[in-house]
Each structure stands twice: as structure tokens, then as C-alpha cells.
Amino acid sequence: MVHSRRQRLVFFVSLALFISSTSSLTGYALWLLRADAIKSGLQISALLSRSFSDHLTQSIHVTEMAGVNAITLEERQLDPHQAQKDFISILRNSPYLRSISLLDASGLIVASANPANIGRLVATDDYFPVTRGAQSVLRIGPPWAGRDFVDGTESSPQHPVATPDSFIPLTQGIDVGGVQMTLLMAINPDYFLHHIAKQLAPTSGDVEVLRLDGVLLMSTNPQASAGTRRDYAGHLRQINEMESGEFEQVQDDGNHALSAFRGSTLYPFVVVTNIQRKHALENWRYEMTTILSIVGPALLALTVLAIAFYRRHSQLEVQREKSARLQQINAAQVFTNSHEGILIAALDGTILDANEAFVQITGYSRDELVGQKSSLLKGELQDETFYAAMRSQLLEQGFWQGEILNRRKNGSVFTESLYICAVRDDQGIVRQYVAMISDISERKKMEAQVRQLAFYDPLTQLPNRHLLDDRLNQVMLASKRSGHYAALMFLDLDNFKPLNDAHGHSVGDLLLAEVGKRLTAAVRKIDTVARFGGDEFVVLLGELSLDHASSTEQARSVAEKIRLSLSAPYFLMIESSNTPSSTVEHHCSVSIGAVVFVNHQATQQEILKWADAAMYQAKDAGRNLIRFYTAETPAPLAST
């Protein structure tokens, strides 16, 4: 009786330990999957913050340079009428600007692209960063309610913007004929919010732009009011001290968010991207439900089987026999119900068995596999050297793990995560091999999408500024090694803004996408076509001739080909759910500035600057022209 009680105690304790350990392992696996999903969400949030920060910084920088150059040209005395003309010219190519004005020392607007602003007094004492004396530093003021200064009202943390329209004032100290004045720019936040909304759906999260002191400048969250002060649950200090970072937070509405921030490299603002944690965990919840739907019933079944096994067999020998049988059933359930494809092979490679998941992944039936050699599954996408190295590691280490491309029975290609291990007996002798596979094609596709977002323009699918910098560096290094010349062209579309004004930005986007296709078709595959921003593109030509004259002619030939291609009519299809589809015929041209360089004779920024200067020379000469940079080419003053 005592022995029977002891057996009963041992049995139930062992069963409880098994259930608790299995539950713990399942919980730990789910926790790891959840942590991986959160990490992935934070990485995507960080990539978006960087992209939005760079876009906003570049837009402000271009406007700042254009405005300063327009006013400080030849250090002339201020001519309000000429300044107004220059400012209006800048606004034509800057959809993210409401107005650009000039303040005197007392803060009075003395010149403006919007004549109604003249005479308005603008206090800039609370603009950030706080400066002492006349310093040429771009400063950001609190958001204003309204469309422009003439009808606007400055906000504060106590009285944030409460109207649909708002703008963000920026100031830059400049010297005009020996007199210290201030350039005043009104930034249109709607332009940037529209750009952000194309890449991050409102249901997935929101993006906020803050001054470094925490004042909210703009937000895609309709519940947020510009002008309020944010501290991000104590993370504001971290945001001020670091260029970028990631953290989790509970937002004002109670939702948990995966947040990442990225500070501007030039200006005192930071972009914070908040991806809803529930959105980032959607796939994890599906995986959790799937795993629990398998583990739960399996545990319940095992528990019922174990208790039935104990009750039916009271003697120790019978219990051992039934225990062995239960283990076999358990192994069979794991083999059958696993989401990973499992294949068992003999030492000579003969396939002994394969589970249903393996059949579903590869497309081969179990009858087609059993008895065949495992070489049946060896695709031609990896060479024999690859498989020789795999066999060598299996013999030396007893396992191999990696990712390969393989073909299903129907010929379709998929990315496979493969793990092969040797199964040894009690004496350590290898008896068979077990291979486990998973189809990771969707995961690889998601990784490629994240990379596409980081390095390619979402509208034209052309390389963006980050990838252009890398390509230019490679071309410069290749030129240094080979001595061959290279060329860089800066392109700006003529007559683009009237299309946007007449038909909206969606039609303008169609034109930009078509321009990208024509540019790609006009150059070699080894060359690079990139979207620089707005209606500006860059073409990078490598491996030209060994002498400057021949290389210049090669570049001129390509530039002329591009000019003719982009001058051809555009037929843009407008589709609407409310009205019948229609086609807009549009004619535009392109102004091209080019520079030929060799052997690292300048920095990347200098090469871009030279091409930009030549492009403005083409515009000043009448547009639809090609100009090459020379030492006499003037620096660009403002877009015309």
C-alpha cells in the first residue's frame, strides 16, 4: 500500500512538473516572440522618424538658403519691392511655405511675399533656441493659429492652437547693407502632415514634431493641439540629450505606443514616431492563438492519457510499458502537429518519413517522398560547393543551420529556414538525420519592404538622398581607382507648379512618377537616377572616358537625350469615384545642370553644389537648357 501511494505521488508530481514546465516553456516562447515583435515595431518607428526628420530638415534648409541669398545679394540696401518679388519667386517652388517676410530690428514686418503682412509686429523673444545679440541662427517660434501673420494669433502651452489652420514661424538673422534684420518664414504644416500620412496610416500610429524644449509644432494625431508642451512621460530629457532613441510609453488616450525619436542634424527640432503597440503585435497575437490552440489541447490530451494510463495499469512493469507507449504517442503528435516541416532520413539519404507540414511547404506528397533519396529536394539555386560545405559541417559538428532558396514541386521559389541535425544512439553513433524547415518568404518580404522605405522614394521608387550619397561615394572611389571621369546632373522640372495648382498634388505625383520612368529609360543600368526632393532629380553617370573633353560630350549627349524625353507630352489619367476618368495632357521641360569630375577632386557636397549652380544658370538663361559647371559659374541665388 505504501509503495502504491509512493508510486501515485511520484506519478502526479511528475505529471504536474511536466504540465508546468511545458506551460512555462510555451509562455517563454510567446514572450520571446512578443519581444521580437516589439523590437521590430521600434525599428520601423526609428526608420520612419529618420526619414521624416531628414525630409523636414532638407525642406527648411533649402528655403533658408534661398531666402538668405535673395536678401544678401551683393549686400545691397533693402528694396522692399524687390524683396517682395524675390520672396514670391521662392514661394512658387516651396509648397510647404505660407509666406516669407523680413523684420526690422523692432520686429516690424517691412517686406513680405504677402503684402498684407507688412506693418505687423512679431515678437520673437520666446523663439527657440534663445540667443544673445545678433547671431545667424535659425530659430523656431511657437505655432500660430491662422493662415498667415496678418490674421494669425500666437499660441502658448496655456492657449494652444484651436483652429484647423496653423503655421510655424521660423527666423534667421541676416545682414542687409550693414543693418541687422531678421528673415521670417511661415511654414505650412499641412504639407508635411500630408507627406507623413502617405507612409504611416492614422490607424497604425502618429508622428509629432517638437521643438527641443517640448513645444508641439505639428502632429498627425487629430486630438493633439499645436503649441502644447510634451514631456513624453519623462523622456523629454533623453530626447534633448541624444540624437535618436527608442522607448515605450502610455499615451494620453491610454494606448501603449512604440516610440522612436530622431533629432534634426541642423535645426532645434525632433521628430517622434509613435506606432500603436496593438498594431505592432497583431501578427504576434495570431501566432499566440495558433500556438495555444495546439499546446492547450495537446496538454489536455496528454494529461487525460496519463491519468487513464495510470488507472488502467497498477503494476510497475505494466506502467513502464504504457509509459513507453505514451512517449511514442507524444512524439507522433509533435511530429504530426508541428508547424515546421520535419523530414527523417537514413544515413544513406533515403527518406524514411515526412510530416504534413513538410508536405504542405514543398508540395510533394508523403508517398512521393518516402523511399526516395533526399537529393530529390536539392534545388539548383545553390551550387555543389554549397552542399559540399553543408555535408562537411554535418559530419564535423552534427548539425547545419541556415537559409536557402528552394523550389516547390510546382516550380515556385521560396526562402527556407533549414535546420539539419544528426540523431545519435546511447553509444553516440549517428543513426539517422532529422531536417526541419520553415517557409520564411513573408518575413524576408517584410525586411525588403523596410529597406525599400529607408533607401527609396515611395512615389517614384527611385533611390532617395541617402542611397544617392552612397552611390556617389562609390562612383568617386571607382573614378579614383580607374582614372575614368564621371558626371552628375541636377535636374529641375519647369512648369510643374501650374499642374499642381490646376489639378492637385495627386496629378502632380503622377507626373513625377512618369518623369522617374523616363529618366530610368534614358540612362544605362550602371547609372543612378535619384529623386532629390520635390520636382528635383539627380542623374549620376560613371565610367566615362579618360579625358575631360570626351567625358563632357558623353555627358552632354545623355543630358540632351533626357531633355528631349522629358519635353515630350504627358498624358496623365485622372480617376475618381465620383466622376468619369479623364486624361490631362501636360507639357513641361527640364533645366539641367551638370558637372564632370574625376579622381576625388572634390567632396560630395561640392559636386552637388556645382551641379546645382549650373542648373540655376540653365534656369536663368531661359529654362529647358543644359549648362555645365565651370569655375565661372555663379552660385545659385534662388529658384526662379
Tab-separated table of C-alpha atoms in Angstrom, residues 30-226:
chain	number	residue	atom	x	y	z
A	30	LEU	CA	5.485	33.505	-26.575
A	31	TRP	CA	7.367	36.133	-24.573
A	32	LEU	CA	10.344	35.880	-26.940
A	33	LEU	CA	8.052	36.217	-29.960
A	34	ARG	CA	6.374	39.225	-28.389
A	35	ALA	CA	9.720	40.865	-27.592
A	36	ASP	CA	10.808	40.307	-31.187
A	37	ALA	CA	7.582	41.893	-32.498
A	38	ILE	CA	8.060	44.931	-30.236
A	39	LYS	CA	11.698	45.244	-31.305
A	40	SER	CA	10.640	45.138	-34.952
A	41	GLY	CA	7.995	47.810	-34.282
A	42	LEU	CA	10.586	50.064	-32.618
A	43	GLN	CA	12.960	49.602	-35.571
A	44	ILE	CA	10.256	50.562	-38.064
A	45	SER	CA	9.348	53.557	-35.893
A	46	ALA	CA	13.026	54.622	-35.869
A	47	LEU	CA	13.305	54.317	-39.662
A	48	LEU	CA	10.192	56.456	-40.148
A	49	SER	CA	11.456	59.105	-37.688
A	50	ARG	CA	14.735	59.342	-39.558
A	51	SER	CA	13.017	59.614	-42.938
A	52	PHE	CA	10.592	62.328	-41.770
A	53	SER	CA	13.330	64.280	-39.916
A	54	ASP	CA	15.601	64.313	-42.973
A	55	HIS	CA	12.733	65.401	-45.250
A	56	LEU	CA	11.739	68.296	-42.969
A	57	THR	CA	15.377	69.356	-42.412
A	58	GLN	CA	16.110	69.377	-46.146
A	59	SER	CA	12.976	71.405	-46.938
A	60	ILE	CA	13.771	74.046	-44.295
A	61	HIS	CA	17.434	74.186	-45.326
A	62	VAL	CA	16.606	74.811	-48.997
A	63	THR	CA	14.167	77.593	-48.057
A	64	GLU	CA	16.623	79.144	-45.586
A	65	MET	CA	19.431	79.257	-48.158
A	66	ALA	CA	17.153	80.647	-50.877
A	67	GLY	CA	15.797	83.389	-48.597
A	68	VAL	CA	19.201	84.444	-47.254
A	69	ASN	CA	20.736	84.516	-50.743
A	70	ALA	CA	17.830	86.572	-52.095
A	71	ILE	CA	18.264	89.292	-49.435
A	72	THR	CA	22.044	89.408	-49.027
A	73	LEU	CA	22.863	89.501	-52.771
A	74	GLU	CA	25.764	91.966	-53.213
A	75	GLU	CA	24.947	93.351	-49.726
A	76	ARG	CA	22.647	95.922	-51.348
A	77	GLN	CA	20.400	98.293	-49.425
A	78	LEU	CA	16.934	96.894	-48.744
A	79	ASP	CA	14.459	97.382	-51.574
A	80	PRO	CA	11.076	96.201	-50.186
A	81	HIS	CA	9.573	95.923	-53.663
A	82	GLN	CA	12.461	93.791	-54.981
A	83	ALA	CA	12.467	91.737	-51.775
A	84	GLN	CA	8.754	91.011	-52.266
A	85	LYS	CA	9.409	89.821	-55.832
A	86	ASP	CA	12.248	87.578	-54.636
A	87	PHE	CA	10.093	86.151	-51.859
A	88	ILE	CA	7.201	85.431	-54.231
A	89	SER	CA	9.639	83.652	-56.555
A	90	ILE	CA	10.755	81.433	-53.676
A	91	LEU	CA	7.130	80.593	-52.760
A	92	ARG	CA	6.396	79.329	-56.285
A	93	ASN	CA	8.643	76.318	-55.729
A	94	SER	CA	8.031	75.860	-52.000
A	95	PRO	CA	4.562	74.392	-51.332
A	96	TYR	CA	5.485	73.994	-47.672
A	97	LEU	CA	5.716	77.820	-47.215
A	98	ARG	CA	2.781	80.128	-46.399
A	99	SER	CA	4.870	83.314	-46.625
A	100	ILE	CA	8.378	84.706	-46.281
A	101	SER	CA	8.941	88.156	-44.782
A	102	LEU	CA	11.605	90.498	-43.421
A	103	LEU	CA	11.608	92.044	-39.918
A	104	ASP	CA	13.459	95.170	-38.870
A	105	ALA	CA	15.235	95.470	-35.515
A	106	SER	CA	11.967	96.321	-33.727
A	107	GLY	CA	10.184	93.195	-35.015
A	108	LEU	CA	8.087	95.048	-37.608
A	109	ILE	CA	7.455	93.330	-40.964
A	110	VAL	CA	8.893	95.677	-43.616
A	111	ALA	CA	8.779	93.361	-46.654
A	112	SER	CA	6.790	90.200	-47.388
A	113	ALA	CA	5.611	87.869	-50.128
A	114	ASN	CA	2.149	88.597	-48.661
A	115	PRO	CA	1.748	92.406	-48.744
A	116	ALA	CA	-0.978	92.163	-46.083
A	117	ASN	CA	1.677	91.117	-43.556
A	118	ILE	CA	3.590	94.420	-43.861
A	119	GLY	CA	3.312	96.514	-40.716
A	120	ARG	CA	2.540	93.547	-38.455
A	121	LEU	CA	4.669	93.464	-35.270
A	122	VAL	CA	6.056	89.988	-34.498
A	123	ALA	CA	7.661	89.316	-31.110
A	124	THR	CA	10.443	86.700	-31.304
A	125	ASP	CA	11.687	86.727	-27.687
A	126	ASP	CA	10.317	83.243	-26.948
A	127	TYR	CA	11.680	81.657	-30.134
A	128	PHE	CA	13.973	78.643	-29.651
A	129	PRO	CA	16.897	78.478	-29.208
A	130	VAL	CA	17.250	81.633	-27.110
A	131	THR	CA	20.185	83.715	-28.419
A	132	ARG	CA	22.048	86.757	-27.198
A	133	GLY	CA	22.910	89.527	-29.596
A	134	ALA	CA	22.862	89.253	-33.376
A	135	GLN	CA	23.537	85.630	-34.185
A	136	SER	CA	22.834	83.984	-37.541
A	137	VAL	CA	20.941	81.026	-36.071
A	138	LEU	CA	17.653	79.624	-37.311
A	139	ARG	CA	15.084	79.856	-34.504
A	140	ILE	CA	11.665	78.248	-34.214
A	141	GLY	CA	8.717	80.054	-32.703
A	142	PRO	CA	5.555	78.607	-31.148
A	143	PRO	CA	2.840	77.687	-33.689
A	144	TRP	CA	0.340	80.354	-34.736
A	145	ALA	CA	-3.360	79.884	-35.377
A	146	GLY	CA	-4.476	81.138	-38.788
A	147	ARG	CA	-3.176	81.123	-42.347
A	148	ASP	CA	-0.542	83.883	-42.080
A	149	PHE	CA	0.707	86.637	-39.794
A	150	VAL	CA	-1.907	89.140	-40.980
A	151	ASP	CA	-4.751	87.094	-39.450
A	152	GLY	CA	-2.738	84.844	-37.130
A	153	THR	CA	-2.546	84.508	-33.352
A	154	GLU	CA	0.490	83.204	-31.495
A	155	SER	CA	-0.132	80.141	-29.319
A	156	SER	CA	1.262	79.157	-25.926
A	157	PRO	CA	1.163	75.988	-23.792
A	158	GLN	CA	-1.740	77.563	-21.876
A	159	HIS	CA	-3.556	78.625	-25.066
A	160	PRO	CA	-2.683	76.149	-27.841
A	161	VAL	CA	-3.904	76.359	-31.419
A	162	ALA	CA	-7.648	75.697	-31.524
A	163	THR	CA	-8.312	76.276	-35.254
A	164	PRO	CA	-7.897	73.930	-38.248
A	165	ASP	CA	-5.360	76.266	-39.865
A	166	SER	CA	-1.973	76.918	-38.322
A	167	PHE	CA	1.597	77.709	-39.308
A	168	ILE	CA	5.058	77.577	-37.747
A	169	PRO	CA	7.232	80.727	-37.734
A	170	LEU	CA	10.995	80.428	-38.323
A	171	THR	CA	13.524	83.270	-38.067
A	172	GLN	CA	17.068	83.734	-39.364
A	173	GLY	CA	19.235	86.751	-38.577
A	174	ILE	CA	20.842	88.345	-41.671
A	175	ASP	CA	22.880	91.436	-42.502
A	176	VAL	CA	21.374	93.756	-45.128
A	177	GLY	CA	23.725	96.532	-46.168
A	178	GLY	CA	25.264	96.638	-42.693
A	179	VAL	CA	21.873	96.614	-40.951
A	180	GLN	CA	20.915	93.591	-38.824
A	181	MET	CA	17.497	92.292	-39.871
A	182	THR	CA	15.542	89.051	-39.487
A	183	LEU	CA	14.235	86.706	-42.177
A	184	LEU	CA	10.769	85.415	-41.132
A	185	MET	CA	9.305	82.269	-42.717
A	186	ALA	CA	5.816	80.806	-42.145
A	187	ILE	CA	5.936	77.016	-42.570
A	188	ASN	CA	2.777	75.199	-43.732
A	189	PRO	CA	2.475	72.081	-41.506
A	190	ASP	CA	-0.305	70.588	-43.682
A	191	TYR	CA	2.233	69.865	-46.455
A	192	PHE	CA	4.420	67.762	-44.174
A	193	LEU	CA	1.473	66.061	-42.450
A	194	HIS	CA	0.176	65.023	-45.880
A	195	HIS	CA	3.630	63.612	-46.733
A	196	ILE	CA	3.722	61.658	-43.455
A	197	ALA	CA	0.188	60.295	-43.893
A	198	LYS	CA	1.254	58.640	-47.156
A	199	GLN	CA	3.742	56.471	-45.242
A	200	LEU	CA	2.031	55.904	-41.877
A	201	ALA	CA	-1.717	55.271	-41.705
A	202	PRO	CA	-3.519	57.096	-38.848
A	203	THR	CA	-4.820	53.758	-37.558
A	204	SER	CA	-1.252	52.478	-37.177
A	205	GLY	CA	0.181	55.413	-35.224
A	206	ASP	CA	1.032	59.077	-35.320
A	207	VAL	CA	4.011	61.372	-35.865
A	208	GLU	CA	4.770	64.541	-33.883
A	209	VAL	CA	7.345	67.270	-34.470
A	210	LEU	CA	8.567	69.086	-31.345
A	211	ARG	CA	10.895	71.896	-30.527
A	212	LEU	CA	13.735	70.707	-28.305
A	213	ASP	CA	12.026	72.411	-25.340
A	214	GLY	CA	8.968	70.171	-25.806
A	215	VAL	CA	6.590	72.571	-27.612
A	216	LEU	CA	4.462	70.638	-30.134
A	217	LEU	CA	4.864	72.094	-33.639
A	218	MET	CA	2.678	69.671	-35.613
A	219	SER	CA	1.076	66.236	-35.215
A	220	THR	CA	-0.833	63.735	-37.347
A	221	ASN	CA	-2.961	62.987	-34.258
A	222	PRO	CA	-6.214	64.949	-34.741
A	223	GLN	CA	-6.651	65.142	-30.937
A	224	ALA	CA	-3.300	66.915	-30.431
A	225	SER	CA	-3.176	70.731	-30.368
A	226	ALA	CA	-0.127	72.536	-31.728
